[in-house]
GROMACS .gro file of C-alpha atoms in nm:
model
  339
    1MET     CA    1   1.763   5.257  -2.343
    2ASN     CA    2   1.855   5.602  -2.332
    3VAL     CA    3   2.064   5.825  -2.117
    4GLY     CA    4   1.766   5.983  -1.927
    5THR     CA    5   1.652   5.639  -1.803
    6VAL     CA    6   1.993   5.518  -1.751
    7ARG     CA    7   2.105   5.838  -1.566
    8GLY     CA    8   1.785   5.806  -1.335
    9ASP     CA    9   1.842   5.433  -1.257
   10ARG     CA   10   2.141   5.579  -1.086
   11LEU     CA   11   2.042   5.871  -0.912
   12ARG     CA   12   1.759   5.655  -0.758
   13PRO     CA   13   1.956   5.488  -0.496
   14TYR     CA   14   2.129   5.829  -0.417
   15ALA     CA   15   1.762   5.981  -0.393
   16ALA     CA   16   1.643   5.675  -0.163
   17GLU     CA   17   1.954   5.776   0.077
   18GLY     CA   18   1.878   6.152   0.069
   19LEU     CA   19   1.500   6.105   0.152
   20ARG     CA   20   1.613   5.850   0.421
   21LEU     CA   21   1.862   6.100   0.586
   22ALA     CA   22   1.629   6.370   0.543
   23VAL     CA   23   1.323   6.209   0.723
   24VAL     CA   24   1.573   6.143   1.021
   25VAL     CA   25   1.668   6.461   1.053
   26ALA     CA   26   1.317   6.594   1.052
   27ALA     CA   27   1.176   6.293   1.296
   28TYR     CA   28   1.521   6.416   1.510
   29TYR     CA   29   1.424   6.770   1.525
   30VAL     CA   30   1.017   6.781   1.578
   31SER     CA   31   1.063   6.487   1.843
   32ALA     CA   32   1.304   6.721   2.027
   33LYS     CA   33   1.073   7.038   2.022
   34LEU     CA   34   0.847   6.761   2.193
   35GLY     CA   35   1.094   6.656   2.462
   36LEU     CA   36   1.173   7.013   2.525
   37GLU     CA   37   0.853   7.107   2.677
   38GLN     CA   38   0.950   6.892   2.970
   39GLN     CA   39   1.283   7.049   3.038
   40LEU     CA   40   1.388   7.111   3.376
   41VAL     CA   41   1.745   7.249   3.350
   42ARG     CA   42   1.833   7.558   3.116
   43GLY     CA   43   1.587   7.496   2.868
   44GLN     CA   44   1.797   7.208   2.712
   45VAL     CA   45   1.773   6.935   2.920
   46THR     CA   46   1.466   6.727   2.992
   47PRO     CA   47   1.357   6.397   3.172
   48PHE     CA   48   1.220   6.250   2.815
   49TRP     CA   49   1.466   6.281   2.524
   50PRO     CA   50   1.271   6.088   2.199
   51PRO     CA   51   1.575   6.165   1.965
   52THR     CA   52   1.795   5.918   2.100
   53GLY     CA   53   1.536   5.628   2.039
   54ILE     CA   54   1.474   5.752   1.667
   55ALA     CA   55   1.852   5.774   1.646
   56LEU     CA   56   1.940   5.452   1.741
   57PHE     CA   57   1.611   5.296   1.548
   58ALA     CA   58   1.747   5.469   1.218
   59LEU     CA   59   2.110   5.281   1.303
   60LEU     CA   60   1.918   4.973   1.366
   61LEU     CA   61   1.760   4.997   1.070
   62TRP     CA   62   1.977   5.133   0.800
   63GLY     CA   63   2.335   5.153   0.955
   64LEU     CA   64   2.626   5.350   1.048
   65ARG     CA   65   2.547   5.593   0.736
   66MET     CA   66   2.291   5.760   0.926
   67TRP     CA   67   2.534   5.945   1.171
   68PRO     CA   68   2.541   6.253   0.950
   69ALA     CA   69   2.131   6.321   0.964
   70ILE     CA   70   2.155   6.259   1.393
   71ALA     CA   71   2.482   6.463   1.392
   72LEU     CA   72   2.243   6.778   1.189
   73GLY     CA   73   1.932   6.695   1.369
   74ALA     CA   74   2.119   6.750   1.749
   75PHE     CA   75   2.252   7.091   1.583
   76LEU     CA   76   1.956   7.212   1.450
   77VAL     CA   77   1.847   7.158   1.789
   78ASN     CA   78   2.106   7.276   2.002
   79VAL     CA   79   2.239   7.590   1.809
   80TRP     CA   80   1.936   7.795   1.929
   81LEU     CA   81   2.006   7.688   2.293
   82GLY     CA   82   2.342   7.748   2.314
   83PRO     CA   83   2.530   7.879   2.511
   84TRP     CA   84   2.766   7.935   2.214
   85ILE     CA   85   2.906   7.742   1.894
   86GLY     CA   86   3.186   7.578   2.091
   87PRO     CA   87   3.010   7.395   2.362
   88VAL     CA   88   2.720   7.356   2.091
   89LEU     CA   89   2.933   7.125   1.883
   90ALA     CA   90   3.069   6.925   2.163
   91ILE     CA   91   2.727   6.885   2.266
   92VAL     CA   92   2.622   6.747   1.947
   93ALA     CA   93   2.945   6.522   1.927
   94GLY     CA   94   2.845   6.378   2.258
   95ASN     CA   95   2.429   6.336   2.134
   96THR     CA   96   2.571   6.162   1.828
   97LEU     CA   97   2.859   5.937   1.970
   98ALA     CA   98   2.586   5.800   2.212
   99PRO     CA   99   2.331   5.639   2.018
  100VAL     CA  100   2.622   5.531   1.752
  101CYS     CA  101   2.839   5.387   2.063
  102ALA     CA  102   2.501   5.206   2.156
  103TYR     CA  103   2.455   5.064   1.826
  104LEU     CA  104   2.793   4.940   1.774
  105LEU     CA  105   2.732   4.776   2.102
  106LEU     CA  106   2.447   4.636   2.007
  107ARG     CA  107   2.565   4.465   1.737
  108ARG     CA  108   2.875   4.321   1.883
  109VAL     CA  109   2.679   4.123   2.076
  110GLY     CA  110   2.439   3.975   1.829
  111PHE     CA  111   2.123   4.215   1.858
  112ARG     CA  112   1.819   4.118   1.631
  113PRO     CA  113   1.576   4.407   1.589
  114ALA     CA  114   1.296   4.175   1.622
  115LEU     CA  115   1.311   4.146   1.981
  116ASP     CA  116   1.232   3.817   1.958
  117ARG     CA  117   1.492   3.679   2.261
  118LEU     CA  118   1.531   3.740   2.569
  119GLN     CA  119   1.960   3.841   2.537
  120ASP     CA  120   1.796   4.124   2.291
  121ALA     CA  121   1.569   4.258   2.517
  122LEU     CA  122   1.883   4.276   2.772
  123ALA     CA  123   2.086   4.422   2.541
  124LEU     CA  124   1.894   4.696   2.431
  125VAL     CA  125   1.818   4.786   2.832
  126PHE     CA  126   2.167   4.757   2.941
  127LEU     CA  127   2.390   4.840   2.659
  128GLY     CA  128   2.189   5.058   2.463
  129ALA     CA  129   1.956   5.230   2.658
  130LEU     CA  130   2.183   5.284   3.013
  131GLY     CA  131   2.500   5.176   2.905
  132GLY     CA  132   2.535   5.401   2.597
  133MET     CA  133   2.381   5.706   2.730
  134LEU     CA  134   2.613   5.760   2.976
  135ILE     CA  135   2.842   5.918   2.687
  136SER     CA  136   2.600   6.210   2.621
  137ALA     CA  137   2.513   6.268   2.965
  138THR     CA  138   2.899   6.285   3.056
  139VAL     CA  139   2.979   6.493   2.749
  140GLY     CA  140   2.680   6.735   2.745
  141THR     CA  141   2.683   6.815   3.104
  142GLY     CA  142   3.051   6.856   3.117
  143VAL     CA  143   3.060   7.080   2.875
  144LEU     CA  144   2.799   7.324   3.040
  145VAL     CA  145   2.959   7.321   3.356
  146ALA     CA  146   3.323   7.376   3.184
  147ASP     CA  147   3.166   7.652   2.997
  148GLY     CA  148   3.034   7.839   3.322
  149ALA     CA  149   2.641   7.784   3.212
  150LEU     CA  150   2.606   7.556   3.511
  151SER     CA  151   2.785   7.552   3.878
  152ALA     CA  152   2.987   7.253   4.003
  153ASP     CA  153   2.728   7.172   4.251
  154ASP     CA  154   2.476   7.161   3.946
  155PHE     CA  155   2.668   6.878   3.772
  156TRP     CA  156   2.553   6.543   3.930
  157PRO     CA  157   2.126   6.643   3.922
  158THR     CA  158   2.165   6.789   3.591
  159TRP     CA  159   2.363   6.456   3.500
  160SER     CA  160   2.084   6.283   3.619
  161VAL     CA  161   1.804   6.456   3.423
  162TRP     CA  162   2.030   6.424   3.091
  163TRP     CA  163   2.082   6.069   3.133
  164THR     CA  164   1.735   5.991   3.238
  165GLY     CA  165   1.589   6.151   2.938
  166ASP     CA  166   1.856   5.985   2.679
  167ALA     CA  167   1.759   5.669   2.809
  168MET     CA  168   1.427   5.698   2.891
  169GLY     CA  169   1.412   5.790   2.459
  170VAL     CA  170   1.592   5.463   2.371
  171LEU     CA  171   1.359   5.244   2.627
  172VAL     CA  172   1.068   5.375   2.517
  173ILE     CA  173   1.090   5.497   2.192
  174THR     CA  174   1.333   5.219   2.014
  175PRO     CA  175   1.117   4.933   2.119
  176LEU     CA  176   0.775   5.140   1.999
  177LEU     CA  177   0.938   5.189   1.644
  178LEU     CA  178   1.058   4.863   1.613
  179VAL     CA  179   0.756   4.709   1.677
  180ALA     CA  180   0.552   4.966   1.448
  181ARG     CA  181   0.821   4.833   1.130
  182GLU     CA  182   0.684   4.490   1.176
  183ALA     CA  183   0.328   4.528   1.292
  184ARG     CA  184   0.066   4.441   1.037
  185TRP     CA  185  -0.303   4.526   1.023
  186PRO     CA  186  -0.452   4.161   1.226
  187ARG     CA  187  -0.740   3.955   1.066
  188ASP     CA  188  -1.011   3.789   1.188
  189VAL     CA  189  -0.964   3.881   1.533
  190PRO     CA  190  -1.252   3.851   1.779
  191VAL     CA  191  -1.383   4.157   1.900
  192LEU     CA  192  -1.316   4.056   2.276
  193ARG     CA  193  -0.972   4.073   2.156
  194TRP     CA  194  -0.977   4.430   2.062
  195VAL     CA  195  -1.171   4.508   2.369
  196GLU     CA  196  -0.889   4.359   2.605
  197ALA     CA  197  -0.611   4.543   2.409
  198VAL     CA  198  -0.810   4.881   2.472
  199ALA     CA  199  -0.869   4.785   2.823
  200MET     CA  200  -0.513   4.749   2.886
  201LEU     CA  201  -0.397   5.065   2.747
  202GLY     CA  202  -0.680   5.249   2.942
  203GLY     CA  203  -0.643   5.123   3.238
  204THR     CA  204  -0.280   5.178   3.194
  205ALA     CA  205  -0.334   5.507   3.165
  206ALA     CA  206  -0.608   5.541   3.439
  207VAL     CA  207  -0.403   5.359   3.689
  208THR     CA  208  -0.082   5.553   3.598
  209ALA     CA  209  -0.266   5.895   3.629
  210VAL     CA  210  -0.359   5.835   3.971
  211ALA     CA  211  -0.030   5.713   4.103
  212THR     CA  212   0.141   6.008   3.992
  213HIS     CA  213  -0.089   6.215   4.120
  214THR     CA  214  -0.117   6.081   4.470
  215LEU     CA  215   0.102   6.123   4.804
  216ILE     CA  216   0.064   5.743   4.829
  217ASN     CA  217   0.321   5.551   4.655
  218LEU     CA  218   0.106   5.357   4.417
  219LEU     CA  219   0.338   5.370   4.122
  220PHE     CA  220   0.368   4.979   4.147
  221LEU     CA  221   0.003   4.921   4.048
  222VAL     CA  222   0.100   4.995   3.703
  223VAL     CA  223   0.321   4.691   3.665
  224PRO     CA  224   0.013   4.423   3.690
  225PHE     CA  225  -0.115   4.592   3.349
  226LEU     CA  226   0.244   4.560   3.152
  227ILE     CA  227   0.275   4.188   3.269
  228TRP     CA  228  -0.059   4.151   3.146
  229ALA     CA  229  -0.012   4.331   2.793
  230ALA     CA  230   0.298   4.127   2.767
  231PHE     CA  231   0.154   3.765   2.833
  232ARG     CA  232  -0.160   3.874   2.603
  233PHE     CA  233  -0.011   4.060   2.342
  234GLN     CA  234   0.360   4.100   2.380
  235LEU     CA  235   0.507   4.412   2.269
  236ALA     CA  236   0.261   4.475   2.021
  237VAL     CA  237   0.036   4.639   2.294
  238ALA     CA  238   0.286   4.649   2.554
  239ALA     CA  239   0.552   4.922   2.410
  240PRO     CA  240   0.246   5.122   2.384
  241CYS     CA  241   0.140   5.071   2.762
  242VAL     CA  242   0.514   5.161   2.834
  243LEU     CA  243   0.504   5.463   2.607
  244ILE     CA  244   0.150   5.595   2.822
  245ALA     CA  245   0.331   5.486   3.138
  246SER     CA  246   0.637   5.702   3.085
  247ALA     CA  247   0.475   5.997   2.982
  248ILE     CA  248   0.238   6.046   3.242
  249ALA     CA  249   0.528   5.949   3.467
  250ILE     CA  250   0.769   6.220   3.347
  251SER     CA  251   0.499   6.498   3.339
  252ALA     CA  252   0.430   6.426   3.687
  253GLY     CA  253   0.782   6.421   3.768
  254ALA     CA  254   0.863   6.723   3.570
  255THR     CA  255   0.578   6.912   3.808
  256GLY     CA  256   0.641   6.742   4.126
  257SER     CA  257   0.336   6.604   4.166
  258GLY     CA  258   0.244   6.298   4.360
  259PRO     CA  259   0.541   6.063   4.485
  260PHE     CA  260   0.772   6.300   4.352
  261SER     CA  261   0.679   6.630   4.530
  262ASP     CA  262   0.923   6.727   4.857
  263HIS     CA  263   1.211   6.597   4.653
  264ASP     CA  264   1.496   6.750   4.491
  265LEU     CA  265   1.570   6.758   4.149
  266LEU     CA  266   1.831   6.470   4.192
  267ALA     CA  267   1.597   6.229   4.399
  268LYS     CA  268   1.312   6.323   4.166
  269MET     CA  269   1.540   6.169   3.856
  270VAL     CA  270   1.606   5.863   4.088
  271ILE     CA  271   1.238   5.784   4.185
  272LEU     CA  272   1.156   5.850   3.789
  273GLN     CA  273   1.426   5.610   3.661
  274ALA     CA  274   1.359   5.331   3.855
  275PHE     CA  275   0.982   5.346   3.759
  276ASN     CA  276   1.048   5.417   3.394
  277GLY     CA  277   1.327   5.137   3.388
  278THR     CA  278   1.118   4.881   3.561
  279VAL     CA  279   0.809   4.933   3.335
  280SER     CA  280   1.043   4.918   3.025
  281LEU     CA  281   1.245   4.597   3.165
  282THR     CA  282   0.926   4.436   3.240
  283ALA     CA  283   0.780   4.466   2.917
  284LEU     CA  284   1.084   4.413   2.735
  285LEU     CA  285   1.167   4.095   2.916
  286LEU     CA  286   0.843   3.904   2.936
  287SER     CA  287   0.783   3.987   2.574
  288ALA     CA  288   1.093   3.828   2.468
  289VAL     CA  289   1.016   3.545   2.685
  290ILE     CA  290   0.690   3.473   2.567
  291THR     CA  291   0.755   3.538   2.210
  292GLU     CA  292   1.079   3.300   2.247
  293ARG     CA  293   0.809   3.046   2.436
  294ASN     CA  294   0.551   3.057   2.143
  295ARG     CA  295   0.843   3.004   1.855
  296THR     CA  296   0.945   2.719   2.046
  297LEU     CA  297   0.631   2.563   2.061
  298HIS     CA  298   0.556   2.616   1.720
  299GLU     CA  299   0.894   2.439   1.597
  300ILE     CA  300   0.823   2.148   1.830
  301GLU     CA  301   0.505   2.140   1.651
  302GLY     CA  302   0.660   2.137   1.325
  303VAL     CA  303   0.918   1.882   1.421
  304CYS     CA  304   0.631   1.649   1.522
  305ASP     CA  305   0.441   1.708   1.147
  306ARG     CA  306   0.726   1.626   1.010
  307LEU     CA  307   0.796   1.286   1.200
  308THR     CA  308   0.455   1.178   1.191
  309GLU     CA  309   0.451   1.226   0.806
  310ALA     CA  310   0.792   1.047   0.791
  311LEU     CA  311   0.660   0.746   0.982
  312ALA     CA  312   0.316   0.758   0.770
  313ARG     CA  313   0.576   0.697   0.479
  314LEU     CA  314   0.738   0.416   0.605
  315ALA     CA  315   0.445   0.230   0.768
  316PRO     CA  316   0.145   0.303   0.509
  317GLY     CA  317  -0.198   0.193   0.636
  318GLU     CA  318  -0.093   0.177   0.974
  319THR     CA  319  -0.150   0.373   1.264
  320PHE     CA  320   0.006   0.366   1.637
  321ASP     CA  321  -0.267   0.212   1.780
  322ALA     CA  322  -0.237  -0.112   1.571
  323TRP     CA  323   0.140  -0.123   1.679
  324PRO     CA  324   0.230  -0.415   1.908
  325SER     CA  325   0.400  -0.317   2.241
  326SER     CA  326   0.669  -0.495   2.407
  327ARG     CA  327   0.421  -0.687   2.665
  328SER     CA  328   0.153  -0.738   2.409
  329GLU     CA  329   0.297  -1.058   2.238
  330GLY     CA  330   0.377  -1.220   2.551
  331HIS     CA  331   0.726  -1.246   2.514
  332ASP     CA  332   1.028  -1.069   2.587
  333HIS     CA  333   1.209  -0.867   2.287
  334ARG     CA  334   1.537  -0.921   2.453
  335GLY     CA  335   1.625  -1.220   2.228
  336TYR     CA  336   1.594  -1.485   2.489
  337GLY     CA  337   1.300  -1.671   2.679
  338GLY     CA  338   1.197  -1.627   3.074
  339SER     CA  339   0.921  -1.491   3.278
   0.00000   0.00000   0.00000
């Protein structure tokens, strides 16, 4: 074995790690640019911030060693938004600490990325999204107010937008990426099954578009489509439905159309967070419950099969129908006679 081969083998793990870091930085930056298209405050606070979902996914997949990539991605995004380097570094710290703390909380409760248990869905919603993202929203908004970029009266409206955006990034993007990571192209699927999946995606988009562009509050009409998707396909289709519904609702909230009109910024964010939280929670919890049920049924069937094989080995050539019942012999099996 020559020296070049040995050196290449030693460098290969470092090259793979560097590639992962670069992918996370690039994904963070590109998704941030997309999220900023819906900015509502100072050109940098948006009700949908996909980088938090990507950051948490990277941490769940590769561990805490991904935090430098998250910090670098956050710095590259915020350095152009200002106000100056001091507040930018503080905001970057908050944007990095939020997904890291969310990851540590999830690991503490034994979170499984497969999202196949009810407790995993609950943990992702309440610890990963709603709880962990309090850090970035509080640090970021506090820094802007302390620096004078925002007035004190603007703290809570801005905080609500920031928290909503970061939480939605986790609730929408992280489950979608976790599902996509495990997804395999299905084989021998009936055509009607594909038609049903497409109908769910299209129906979710159509109903959400109508509900968010009419003054009548019809947002609840989206929930049946998510229940349908969760029961029939679990997260494989329910997660894309959540993304579609949330994206349309966020766009409507940013423009103030439909049920979001005639409300101030804080009220809009409350409505938007309630809607997005409801659709995400519905999809995640129902999908987890159905997955748990299916796994339990599969385990029971396996146990029954093994029990049947064991009984067949103990009594070869006999069937259950040939075995006598307690009454078939006409006497009692308790060890004494009597009628």
